[in-house]
PDB file of C-alpha atoms and ligand atoms in Angstrom:
ATOM      1  CA  MET A   1      91.597  94.907  61.070  1.00  0.00           C
ATOM      2  CA  THR A   2      93.233  95.283  64.491  1.00  0.00           C
ATOM      3  CA  ILE A   3      91.090  95.891  67.562  1.00  0.00           C
ATOM      4  CA  PRO A   4      91.687  99.324  69.187  1.00  0.00           C
ATOM      5  CA  LEU A   5      92.234  98.551  72.882  1.00  0.00           C
ATOM      6  CA  ILE A   6      92.614 100.533  76.108  1.00  0.00           C
ATOM      7  CA  ILE A   7      93.500  98.691  79.313  1.00  0.00           C
ATOM      8  CA  ASP A   8      92.454 100.124  82.690  1.00  0.00           C
ATOM      9  CA  THR A   9      94.643  98.471  85.280  1.00  0.00           C
ATOM     10  CA  ASP A  10      96.092  98.338  88.811  1.00  0.00           C
ATOM     11  CA  PRO A  11      99.416  96.496  88.267  1.00  0.00           C
ATOM     12  CA  GLY A  12      99.645  94.057  90.074  1.00  0.00           C
ATOM     13  CA  VAL A  13     101.367  90.868  89.059  1.00  0.00           C
ATOM     14  CA  ASP A  14      98.533  89.368  87.032  1.00  0.00           C
ATOM     15  CA  ASP A  15      97.991  92.774  85.428  1.00  0.00           C
ATOM     16  CA  ALA A  16     101.620  92.571  84.248  1.00  0.00           C
ATOM     17  CA  PHE A  17     100.861  89.312  82.435  1.00  0.00           C
ATOM     18  CA  ALA A  18      97.774  90.923  80.896  1.00  0.00           C
ATOM     19  CA  LEU A  19      99.696  93.979  79.664  1.00  0.00           C
ATOM     20  CA  ALA A  20     102.396  91.767  78.162  1.00  0.00           C
ATOM     21  CA  LEU A  21      99.762  89.677  76.410  1.00  0.00           C
ATOM     22  CA  ALA A  22      98.182  92.780  74.867  1.00  0.00           C
ATOM     23  CA  VAL A  23     101.478  94.310  73.716  1.00  0.00           C
ATOM     24  CA  ARG A  24     102.561  91.017  72.145  1.00  0.00           C
ATOM     25  CA  SER A  25      99.268  90.322  70.344  1.00  0.00           C
ATOM     26  CA  PRO A  26      99.003  91.487  66.706  1.00  0.00           C
ATOM     27  CA  GLU A  27      95.223  91.325  66.911  1.00  0.00           C
ATOM     28  CA  VAL A  28      95.098  94.533  68.961  1.00  0.00           C
ATOM     29  CA  ASP A  29      96.368  98.097  68.775  1.00  0.00           C
ATOM     30  CA  LEU A  30      97.040  99.157  72.368  1.00  0.00           C
ATOM     31  CA  LEU A  31      95.969 102.820  72.280  1.00  0.00           C
ATOM     32  CA  GLY A  32      96.800 103.415  75.915  1.00  0.00           C
ATOM     33  CA  VAL A  33      96.873 102.269  79.502  1.00  0.00           C
ATOM     34  CA  THR A  34      94.915 103.999  82.252  1.00  0.00           C
ATOM     35  CA  THR A  35      95.748 103.346  85.878  1.00  0.00           C
ATOM     36  CA  VAL A  36      93.630 103.024  88.968  1.00  0.00           C
ATOM     37  CA  PHE A  37      94.224 102.366  92.672  1.00  0.00           C
ATOM     38  CA  GLY A  38      93.695  98.783  93.736  1.00  0.00           C
ATOM     39  CA  ASN A  39      96.360  96.175  94.349  1.00  0.00           C
ATOM     40  CA  VAL A  40      98.569  99.010  95.574  1.00  0.00           C
ATOM     41  CA  SER A  41      98.372 102.828  95.570  1.00  0.00           C
ATOM     42  CA  ILE A  42      97.795 104.865  92.396  1.00  0.00           C
ATOM     43  CA  ASP A  43     101.404 106.073  92.610  1.00  0.00           C
ATOM     44  CA  HIS A  44     102.668 102.493  92.499  1.00  0.00           C
ATOM     45  CA  THR A  45     100.168 101.208  89.927  1.00  0.00           C
ATOM     46  CA  THR A  46     101.014 104.128  87.623  1.00  0.00           C
ATOM     47  CA  ARG A  47     104.773 103.693  87.983  1.00  0.00           C
ATOM     48  CA  ASN A  48     104.379  99.946  87.464  1.00  0.00           C
ATOM     49  CA  ALA A  49     102.365 100.483  84.281  1.00  0.00           C
ATOM     50  CA  GLN A  50     105.011 102.879  82.940  1.00  0.00           C
ATOM     51  CA  ARG A  51     107.874 100.508  83.679  1.00  0.00           C
ATOM     52  CA  LEU A  52     106.072  97.409  82.375  1.00  0.00           C
ATOM     53  CA  LEU A  53     105.396  99.144  79.044  1.00  0.00           C
ATOM     54  CA  ALA A  54     109.087 100.095  78.852  1.00  0.00           C
ATOM     55  CA  LEU A  55     110.020  96.456  79.496  1.00  0.00           C
ATOM     56  CA  LEU A  56     107.639  95.461  76.706  1.00  0.00           C
ATOM     57  CA  GLY A  57     108.987  98.050  74.291  1.00  0.00           C
ATOM     58  CA  SER A  58     105.599  99.711  74.030  1.00  0.00           C
ATOM     59  CA  THR A  59     105.217 103.472  73.547  1.00  0.00           C
ATOM     60  CA  ALA A  60     101.530 103.368  74.457  1.00  0.00           C
ATOM     61  CA  PRO A  61     100.614 106.365  76.632  1.00  0.00           C
ATOM     62  CA  VAL A  62      99.880 105.975  80.343  1.00  0.00           C
ATOM     63  CA  ALA A  63      97.216 108.169  81.956  1.00  0.00           C
ATOM     64  CA  ARG A  64      96.828 108.281  85.720  1.00  0.00           C
ATOM     65  CA  GLY A  65      93.397 107.652  87.228  1.00  0.00           C
ATOM     66  CA  ALA A  66      91.511 107.403  90.483  1.00  0.00           C
ATOM     67  CA  ASP A  67      93.345 107.143  93.775  1.00  0.00           C
ATOM     68  CA  ARG A  68      90.289 105.967  95.714  1.00  0.00           C
ATOM     69  CA  ALA A  69      86.773 104.660  95.240  1.00  0.00           C
ATOM     70  CA  MET A  70      83.864 106.926  94.247  1.00  0.00           C
ATOM     71  CA  GLY A  71      82.309 108.546  97.299  1.00  0.00           C
ATOM     72  CA  GLU A  72      83.680 106.187  99.877  1.00  0.00           C
ATOM     73  CA  ILE A  73      86.710 105.670 102.055  1.00  0.00           C
ATOM     74  CA  SER A  74      89.573 103.750 100.456  1.00  0.00           C
ATOM     75  CA  ARG A  75      89.558 100.055 101.152  1.00  0.00           C
ATOM     76  CA  PRO A  76      92.569  97.916 102.023  1.00  0.00           C
ATOM     77  CA  ASP A  77      94.843  97.174  99.080  1.00  0.00           C
ATOM     78  CA  ALA A  78      96.326  93.822  98.082  1.00  0.00           C
ATOM     79  CA  ARG A  79      99.979  94.410  98.921  1.00  0.00           C
ATOM     80  CA  LEU A  80      99.981  91.150 100.926  1.00  0.00           C
ATOM     81  CA  VAL A  81      99.263  89.349  97.645  1.00  0.00           C
ATOM     82  CA  HIS A  82     101.317  91.351  95.147  1.00  0.00           C
ATOM     83  CA  GLY A  83     104.053  92.797  97.385  1.00  0.00           C
ATOM     84  CA  ASP A  84     104.365  96.317  98.794  1.00  0.00           C
ATOM     85  CA  ASP A  85     105.314  97.732  95.371  1.00  0.00           C
ATOM     86  CA  GLY A  86     102.713  95.665  93.521  1.00  0.00           C
ATOM     87  CA  LEU A  87     105.282  93.558  91.663  1.00  0.00           C
ATOM     88  CA  SER A  88     106.799  91.273  94.333  1.00  0.00           C
ATOM     89  CA  GLY A  89     109.329  93.940  95.279  1.00  0.00           C
ATOM     90  CA  LYS A  90     110.841  93.897  91.767  1.00  0.00           C
ATOM     91  CA  ALA A  91     109.255  97.078  90.318  1.00  0.00           C
ATOM     92  CA  LEU A  92     112.499  99.067  90.490  1.00  0.00           C
ATOM     93  CA  THR A  93     114.351  96.372  88.552  1.00  0.00           C
ATOM     94  CA  LEU A  94     112.232  97.260  85.508  1.00  0.00           C
ATOM     95  CA  PRO A  95     113.335  99.912  82.997  1.00  0.00           C
ATOM     96  CA  VAL A  96     112.685 103.508  84.036  1.00  0.00           C
ATOM     97  CA  ASN A  97     109.874 105.216  82.110  1.00  0.00           C
ATOM     98  CA  ASP A  98     108.593 108.607  83.259  1.00  0.00           C
ATOM     99  CA  ARG A  99     106.321 109.284  80.276  1.00  0.00           C
ATOM    100  CA  ILE A 100     102.840 110.186  81.480  1.00  0.00           C
ATOM    101  CA  ASP A 101      99.912 111.594  79.516  1.00  0.00           C
ATOM    102  CA  ALA A 102      98.935 115.146  80.478  1.00  0.00           C
ATOM    103  CA  ARG A 103      95.311 114.068  80.786  1.00  0.00           C
ATOM    104  CA  ASP A 104      93.878 112.054  83.637  1.00  0.00           C
ATOM    105  CA  ALA A 105      92.574 108.564  82.908  1.00  0.00           C
ATOM    106  CA  VAL A 106      88.964 109.560  82.267  1.00  0.00           C
ATOM    107  CA  GLU A 107      89.874 112.441  79.939  1.00  0.00           C
ATOM    108  CA  PHE A 108      92.224 110.097  78.089  1.00  0.00           C
ATOM    109  CA  LEU A 109      89.529 107.432  77.772  1.00  0.00           C
ATOM    110  CA  ARG A 110      86.972 109.961  76.505  1.00  0.00           C
ATOM    111  CA  ASP A 111      89.308 111.588  73.983  1.00  0.00           C
ATOM    112  CA  THR A 112      90.662 108.282  72.687  1.00  0.00           C
ATOM    113  CA  ILE A 113      87.216 106.763  72.213  1.00  0.00           C
ATOM    114  CA  ASP A 114      85.993 109.922  70.476  1.00  0.00           C
ATOM    115  CA  ALA A 115      89.019 110.036  68.160  1.00  0.00           C
ATOM    116  CA  SER A 116      88.922 106.380  67.122  1.00  0.00           C
ATOM    117  CA  ALA A 117      87.541 105.548  63.671  1.00  0.00           C
ATOM    118  CA  GLU A 118      86.736 102.042  64.933  1.00  0.00           C
ATOM    119  CA  PRO A 119      84.858 100.992  68.081  1.00  0.00           C
ATOM    120  CA  VAL A 120      87.279 100.788  71.016  1.00  0.00           C
ATOM    121  CA  THR A 121      87.494  97.807  73.330  1.00  0.00           C
ATOM    122  CA  VAL A 122      88.152  98.678  76.969  1.00  0.00           C
ATOM    123  CA  ALA A 123      89.576  95.920  79.187  1.00  0.00           C
ATOM    124  CA  ALA A 124      89.057  96.843  82.848  1.00  0.00           C
ATOM    125  CA  ILE A 125      91.213  94.699  85.122  1.00  0.00           C
ATOM    126  CA  GLY A 126      91.163  96.675  88.361  1.00  0.00           C
ATOM    127  CA  PRO A 127      88.577  98.547  90.433  1.00  0.00           C
ATOM    128  CA  LEU A 128      86.035 100.198  88.118  1.00  0.00           C
ATOM    129  CA  THR A 129      86.193 103.797  89.328  1.00  0.00           C
ATOM    130  CA  ASN A 130      87.626 105.252  86.086  1.00  0.00           C
ATOM    131  CA  ILE A 131      85.151 103.327  83.951  1.00  0.00           C
ATOM    132  CA  ALA A 132      82.150 104.457  85.993  1.00  0.00           C
ATOM    133  CA  ARG A 133      83.271 108.078  85.615  1.00  0.00           C
ATOM    134  CA  LEU A 134      83.777 107.559  81.865  1.00  0.00           C
ATOM    135  CA  LEU A 135      80.157 106.420  81.628  1.00  0.00           C
ATOM    136  CA  ASP A 136      78.968 109.787  82.974  1.00  0.00           C
ATOM    137  CA  THR A 137      79.512 111.061  79.414  1.00  0.00           C
ATOM    138  CA  HIS A 138      80.191 107.960  77.297  1.00  0.00           C
ATOM    139  CA  ALA A 139      77.462 105.472  78.164  1.00  0.00           C
ATOM    140  CA  GLY A 140      76.832 103.351  75.079  1.00  0.00           C
ATOM    141  CA  ARG A 141      79.980 104.625  73.358  1.00  0.00           C
ATOM    142  CA  ILE A 142      82.463 101.943  74.380  1.00  0.00           C
ATOM    143  CA  GLY A 143      82.747  99.473  71.522  1.00  0.00           C
ATOM    144  CA  ARG A 144      83.186  96.508  73.849  1.00  0.00           C
ATOM    145  CA  LEU A 145      83.800  96.400  77.603  1.00  0.00           C
ATOM    146  CA  VAL A 146      85.550  93.364  79.097  1.00  0.00           C
ATOM    147  CA  VAL A 147      85.777  93.385  82.896  1.00  0.00           C
ATOM    148  CA  MET A 148      87.789  91.078  85.123  1.00  0.00           C
ATOM    149  CA  GLY A 149      85.773  90.897  88.307  1.00  0.00           C
ATOM    150  CA  GLY A 150      83.131  89.361  90.471  1.00  0.00           C
ATOM    151  CA  GLY A 151      82.421  85.910  91.799  1.00  0.00           C
ATOM    152  CA  ILE A 152      79.236  83.999  91.047  1.00  0.00           C
ATOM    153  CA  ALA A 153      79.732  81.215  93.572  1.00  0.00           C
ATOM    154  CA  GLY A 154      81.865  83.166  96.034  1.00  0.00           C
ATOM    155  CA  GLY A 155      84.532  85.778  96.532  1.00  0.00           C
ATOM    156  CA  ASN A 156      88.252  86.116  97.206  1.00  0.00           C
ATOM    157  CA  VAL A 157      88.476  89.194  99.419  1.00  0.00           C
ATOM    158  CA  THR A 158      85.364  88.292 101.441  1.00  0.00           C
ATOM    159  CA  PRO A 159      83.408  85.018 101.292  1.00  0.00           C
ATOM    160  CA  THR A 160      81.140  86.567  98.655  1.00  0.00           C
ATOM    161  CA  ALA A 161      82.973  89.536  97.083  1.00  0.00           C
ATOM    162  CA  GLU A 162      85.821  89.662  94.558  1.00  0.00           C
ATOM    163  CA  PHE A 163      88.538  92.302  94.986  1.00  0.00           C
ATOM    164  CA  ASN A 164      87.943  94.542  91.943  1.00  0.00           C
ATOM    165  CA  ILE A 165      84.211  94.828  92.562  1.00  0.00           C
ATOM    166  CA  TRP A 166      84.622  95.090  96.351  1.00  0.00           C
ATOM    167  CA  SER A 167      87.164  97.894  96.009  1.00  0.00           C
ATOM    168  CA  ASP A 168      84.519 100.181  94.499  1.00  0.00           C
ATOM    169  CA  ALA A 169      81.069  98.591  94.653  1.00  0.00           C
ATOM    170  CA  ASP A 170      79.271 101.783  93.611  1.00  0.00           C
ATOM    171  CA  ALA A 171      81.388 102.070  90.484  1.00  0.00           C
ATOM    172  CA  ALA A 172      80.923  98.373  89.709  1.00  0.00           C
ATOM    173  CA  ARG A 173      77.145  98.691  89.927  1.00  0.00           C
ATOM    174  CA  ARG A 174      77.235 101.567  87.428  1.00  0.00           C
ATOM    175  CA  VAL A 175      79.422  99.556  85.051  1.00  0.00           C
ATOM    176  CA  LEU A 176      77.142  96.494  85.165  1.00  0.00           C
ATOM    177  CA  ALA A 177      74.469  98.642  83.518  1.00  0.00           C
ATOM    178  CA  GLU A 178      76.741  98.898  80.441  1.00  0.00           C
ATOM    179  CA  ARG A 179      76.390  95.175  79.672  1.00  0.00           C
ATOM    180  CA  PRO A 180      80.058  94.212  79.949  1.00  0.00           C
ATOM    181  CA  VAL A 181      81.581  90.829  79.330  1.00  0.00           C
ATOM    182  CA  LEU A 182      82.358  89.870  82.929  1.00  0.00           C
ATOM    183  CA  VAL A 183      85.223  87.440  83.613  1.00  0.00           C
ATOM    184  CA  PRO A 184      84.709  86.228  87.188  1.00  0.00           C
ATOM    185  CA  ILE A 185      87.032  84.366  89.511  1.00  0.00           C
ATOM    186  CA  ASP A 186      84.866  81.254  89.034  1.00  0.00           C
ATOM    187  CA  LEU A 187      86.523  80.928  85.610  1.00  0.00           C
ATOM    188  CA  THR A 188      89.909  82.521  86.283  1.00  0.00           C
ATOM    189  CA  ARG A 189      90.478  80.073  89.168  1.00  0.00           C
ATOM    190  CA  ARG A 190      90.105  77.193  86.674  1.00  0.00           C
ATOM    191  CA  CYS A 191      92.830  78.801  84.531  1.00  0.00           C
ATOM    192  CA  ALA A 192      95.546  78.712  87.216  1.00  0.00           C
ATOM    193  CA  VAL A 193      99.087  78.145  85.938  1.00  0.00           C
ATOM    194  CA  ASP A 194     101.613  76.073  87.896  1.00  0.00           C
ATOM    195  CA  GLY A 195     105.299  76.505  88.660  1.00  0.00           C
ATOM    196  CA  ALA A 196     106.337  74.427  85.642  1.00  0.00           C
ATOM    197  CA  TRP A 197     104.283  76.681  83.353  1.00  0.00           C
ATOM    198  CA  LEU A 198     105.884  79.779  84.849  1.00  0.00           C
ATOM    199  CA  GLU A 199     109.355  78.288  84.457  1.00  0.00           C
ATOM    200  CA  SER A 200     108.549  77.411  80.840  1.00  0.00           C
ATOM    201  CA  LEU A 201     108.303  81.119  79.933  1.00  0.00           C
ATOM    202  CA  THR A 202     111.285  82.083  77.804  1.00  0.00           C
ATOM    203  CA  GLY A 203     112.882  85.245  76.469  1.00  0.00           C
ATOM    204  CA  GLU A 204     113.523  88.543  78.264  1.00  0.00           C
ATOM    205  CA  VAL A 205     109.834  89.264  78.789  1.00  0.00           C
ATOM    206  CA  GLY A 206     108.862  85.730  79.768  1.00  0.00           C
ATOM    207  CA  THR A 207     111.658  85.311  82.274  1.00  0.00           C
ATOM    208  CA  THR A 208     111.125  88.824  83.674  1.00  0.00           C
ATOM    209  CA  LEU A 209     107.414  88.127  84.174  1.00  0.00           C
ATOM    210  CA  GLU A 210     108.280  84.888  85.967  1.00  0.00           C
ATOM    211  CA  GLY A 211     110.627  86.882  88.180  1.00  0.00           C
ATOM    212  CA  LEU A 212     107.810  89.278  89.106  1.00  0.00           C
ATOM    213  CA  THR A 213     105.752  86.429  90.581  1.00  0.00           C
ATOM    214  CA  THR A 214     107.863  85.540  93.630  1.00  0.00           C
ATOM    215  CA  ARG A 215     105.634  87.142  96.310  1.00  0.00           C
ATOM    216  CA  TYR A 216     102.427  86.324  94.349  1.00  0.00           C
ATOM    217  CA  ARG A 217     103.521  82.678  94.075  1.00  0.00           C
ATOM    218  CA  GLU A 218     104.369  82.555  97.800  1.00  0.00           C
ATOM    219  CA  PHE A 219     100.913  83.909  98.618  1.00  0.00           C
ATOM    220  CA  TYR A 220      99.183  81.155  96.658  1.00  0.00           C
ATOM    221  CA  LEU A 221     101.481  78.488  98.111  1.00  0.00           C
ATOM    222  CA  GLU A 222     100.715  79.730 101.632  1.00  0.00           C
ATOM    223  CA  ALA A 223      96.990  80.097 100.912  1.00  0.00           C
ATOM    224  CA  ASN A 224      96.326  76.952  98.899  1.00  0.00           C
ATOM    225  CA  GLY A 225      99.347  74.716  99.412  1.00  0.00           C
ATOM    226  CA  ILE A 226      99.926  74.584  95.661  1.00  0.00           C
ATOM    227  CA  ASP A 227     102.755  76.004  93.547  1.00  0.00           C
ATOM    228  CA  GLY A 228     100.924  78.084  91.010  1.00  0.00           C
ATOM    229  CA  ILE A 229      99.278  81.466  90.429  1.00  0.00           C
ATOM    230  CA  LEU A 230      96.028  82.887  89.147  1.00  0.00           C
ATOM    231  CA  VAL A 231      96.432  85.041  86.046  1.00  0.00           C
ATOM    232  CA  HIS A 232      92.954  86.555  86.407  1.00  0.00           C
ATOM    233  CA  ASP A 233      93.624  89.631  84.271  1.00  0.00           C
ATOM    234  CA  ALA A 234      95.357  87.778  81.447  1.00  0.00           C
ATOM    235  CA  VAL A 235      92.250  85.583  81.071  1.00  0.00           C
ATOM    236  CA  ALA A 236      90.110  88.700  80.666  1.00  0.00           C
ATOM    237  CA  VAL A 237      92.519  90.376  78.228  1.00  0.00           C
ATOM    238  CA  ALA A 238      92.650  87.142  76.195  1.00  0.00           C
ATOM    239  CA  GLU A 239      88.902  87.635  75.605  1.00  0.00           C
ATOM    240  CA  ALA A 240      89.486  91.266  74.573  1.00  0.00           C
ATOM    241  CA  ILE A 241      92.135  90.098  72.093  1.00  0.00           C
ATOM    242  CA  LYS A 242      90.329  87.005  70.771  1.00  0.00           C
ATOM    243  CA  PRO A 243      86.577  87.548  71.199  1.00  0.00           C
ATOM    244  CA  GLY A 244      84.941  84.208  71.898  1.00  0.00           C
ATOM    245  CA  ILE A 245      87.958  82.481  73.407  1.00  0.00           C
ATOM    246  CA  LEU A 246      85.773  82.414  76.527  1.00  0.00           C
ATOM    247  CA  THR A 247      82.247  81.033  76.469  1.00  0.00           C
ATOM    248  CA  THR A 248      79.706  83.438  77.961  1.00  0.00           C
ATOM    249  CA  ARG A 249      76.113  83.157  79.162  1.00  0.00           C
ATOM    250  CA  GLU A 250      73.756  85.979  80.119  1.00  0.00           C
ATOM    251  CA  HIS A 251      73.090  86.471  83.836  1.00  0.00           C
ATOM    252  CA  LEU A 252      70.810  89.110  85.356  1.00  0.00           C
ATOM    253  CA  LEU A 253      72.961  90.699  88.028  1.00  0.00           C
ATOM    254  CA  ASP A 254      73.425  93.580  90.406  1.00  0.00           C
ATOM    255  CA  VAL A 255      76.056  94.546  92.978  1.00  0.00           C
ATOM    256  CA  ASP A 256      75.424  94.723  96.725  1.00  0.00           C
ATOM    257  CA  THR A 257      76.335  98.333  97.573  1.00  0.00           C
ATOM    258  CA  SER A 258      75.071  98.119 101.147  1.00  0.00           C
ATOM    259  CA  ASP A 259      77.367  98.701 104.101  1.00  0.00           C
ATOM    260  CA  GLY A 260      76.822  95.133 105.252  1.00  0.00           C
ATOM    261  CA  ASP A 261      79.018  92.037 105.080  1.00  0.00           C
ATOM    262  CA  GLY A 262      77.847  91.381 101.532  1.00  0.00           C
ATOM    263  CA  ARG A 263      79.164  94.686 100.150  1.00  0.00           C
ATOM    264  CA  GLY A 264      80.762  94.221  96.740  1.00  0.00           C
ATOM    265  CA  SER A 265      79.082  90.888  96.063  1.00  0.00           C
ATOM    266  CA  LEU A 266      77.352  90.034  92.817  1.00  0.00           C
ATOM    267  CA  VAL A 267      73.669  89.382  93.504  1.00  0.00           C
ATOM    268  CA  PRO A 268      70.678  88.507  91.293  1.00  0.00           C
ATOM    269  CA  GLY A 269      69.416  91.726  89.718  1.00  0.00           C
ATOM    270  CA  ALA A 270      68.124  93.479  86.618  1.00  0.00           C
ATOM    271  CA  TYR A 271      71.311  94.081  84.620  1.00  0.00           C
ATOM    272  CA  PRO A 272      71.962  91.616  81.733  1.00  0.00           C
ATOM    273  CA  VAL A 273      75.665  90.730  81.868  1.00  0.00           C
ATOM    274  CA  ASP A 274      77.552  88.313  79.601  1.00  0.00           C
ATOM    275  CA  VAL A 275      79.389  86.206  82.166  1.00  0.00           C
ATOM    276  CA  ALA A 276      82.387  84.134  80.992  1.00  0.00           C
ATOM    277  CA  GLU A 277      81.707  80.617  82.220  1.00  0.00           C
ATOM    278  CA  ASP A 278      84.015  78.315  80.293  1.00  0.00           C
ATOM    279  CA  THR A 279      87.037  77.979  78.029  1.00  0.00           C
ATOM    280  CA  ASP A 280      89.414  75.336  76.711  1.00  0.00           C
ATOM    281  CA  VAL A 281      91.750  75.784  79.689  1.00  0.00           C
ATOM    282  CA  GLU A 282      94.714  73.902  78.239  1.00  0.00           C
ATOM    283  CA  ALA A 283      94.448  75.796  74.947  1.00  0.00           C
ATOM    284  CA  LEU A 284      94.271  79.091  76.854  1.00  0.00           C
ATOM    285  CA  ARG A 285      97.366  78.217  78.909  1.00  0.00           C
ATOM    286  CA  ALA A 286      99.225  77.339  75.695  1.00  0.00           C
ATOM    287  CA  PHE A 287      98.032  80.577  74.060  1.00  0.00           C
ATOM    288  CA  LEU A 288      99.277  82.635  76.997  1.00  0.00           C
ATOM    289  CA  ARG A 289     102.610  80.805  77.173  1.00  0.00           C
ATOM    290  CA  ASP A 290     103.251  81.201  73.471  1.00  0.00           C
ATOM    291  CA  ARG A 291     102.398  84.904  73.486  1.00  0.00           C
ATOM    292  CA  LEU A 292     104.454  85.660  76.608  1.00  0.00           C
ATOM    293  CA  SER A 293     107.531  83.760  75.483  1.00  0.00           C
ATOM    294  CA  VAL A 294     109.715  84.352  72.451  1.00  0.00           C
TER     295      VAL A 294
HETATM  296  O1  RIB B   1      90.374  89.490  92.179  1.00  0.00           O
HETATM  297  C1  RIB B   1      91.379  89.519  91.201  1.00  0.00           C
HETATM  298  C2  RIB B   1      91.598  90.915  90.699  1.00  0.00           C
HETATM  299  O2  RIB B   1      91.988  91.755  91.787  1.00  0.00           O
HETATM  300  C3  RIB B   1      92.740  91.017  89.671  1.00  0.00           C
HETATM  301  O3  RIB B   1      92.492  92.068  88.793  1.00  0.00           O
HETATM  302  C4  RIB B   1      93.934  91.337  90.528  1.00  0.00           C
HETATM  303  O4  RIB B   1      94.946  92.059  89.806  1.00  0.00           O
HETATM  304  C5  RIB B   1      93.320  92.240  91.566  1.00  0.00           C
HETATM  305  O5  RIB B   1      93.261  93.537  91.029  1.00  0.00           O
HETATM  306 CA1   CA B   2      94.150  93.793  88.427  1.00  0.00          CA
END
């Protein structure tokens, strides 16, 4: 039995690895991709999703989502990390694909969940605006929700907040109430892949993905002095594909939605959340490499 999967994403270099992993995994049936603002604008994240699916040979529909956070001004994007186009300046080297679903992301999510005979897994790997809006009508009706986001011991966009949560803190707080599996940067940082791993990717998809990392890799070299990248979103999608590949433990959490310096931070709270805390890192790296190479 394959797992029906929808990915909500803001591609983004690590999102590209996550999409490739999903398309190349027989365990899942990718029902669609919904896009959201985040790493770059909604125009760029949507075009990037379309072109990445064409590269991957996937006919999964793409539905365009939110261009800004719920009820607040848009926050800075992450073009310094992913490049102005979201894919290290290489987006236009990918195959053209103009197919777009007539529905917006939330309508697509609602209709697809309602039409599925099996419970649908949603992997949310960008800001959570679309997912929060989905929950206005579909609370309790997502089969499984896996979210890449948050930092338990600290953040990446501020000392305490992680980018996806920080980009729409109000939406993130609403989504926490849905008891997601949360894959925080505390774990994704331990799953970093180095230059040798990237250069070990083979085949058209593997070598193209490696080519999309140039700006992303430069950012991490400049920031950390190491040659390697964080494939945050691929770690989360690995859990959507192979439930249990990550070890989780329940935390009682909330999100700081104040206007203070802590905005977007995970804080102790009342929402039970299954937080991914551990994995066999070497086995995960091998799993990703094997799936992304031919
Ligand atoms: O903090 C990491 C997350 O923010 C990842 O999803 C990355 O793609 C960015 O969206
Ligand atoms: Ca992302």
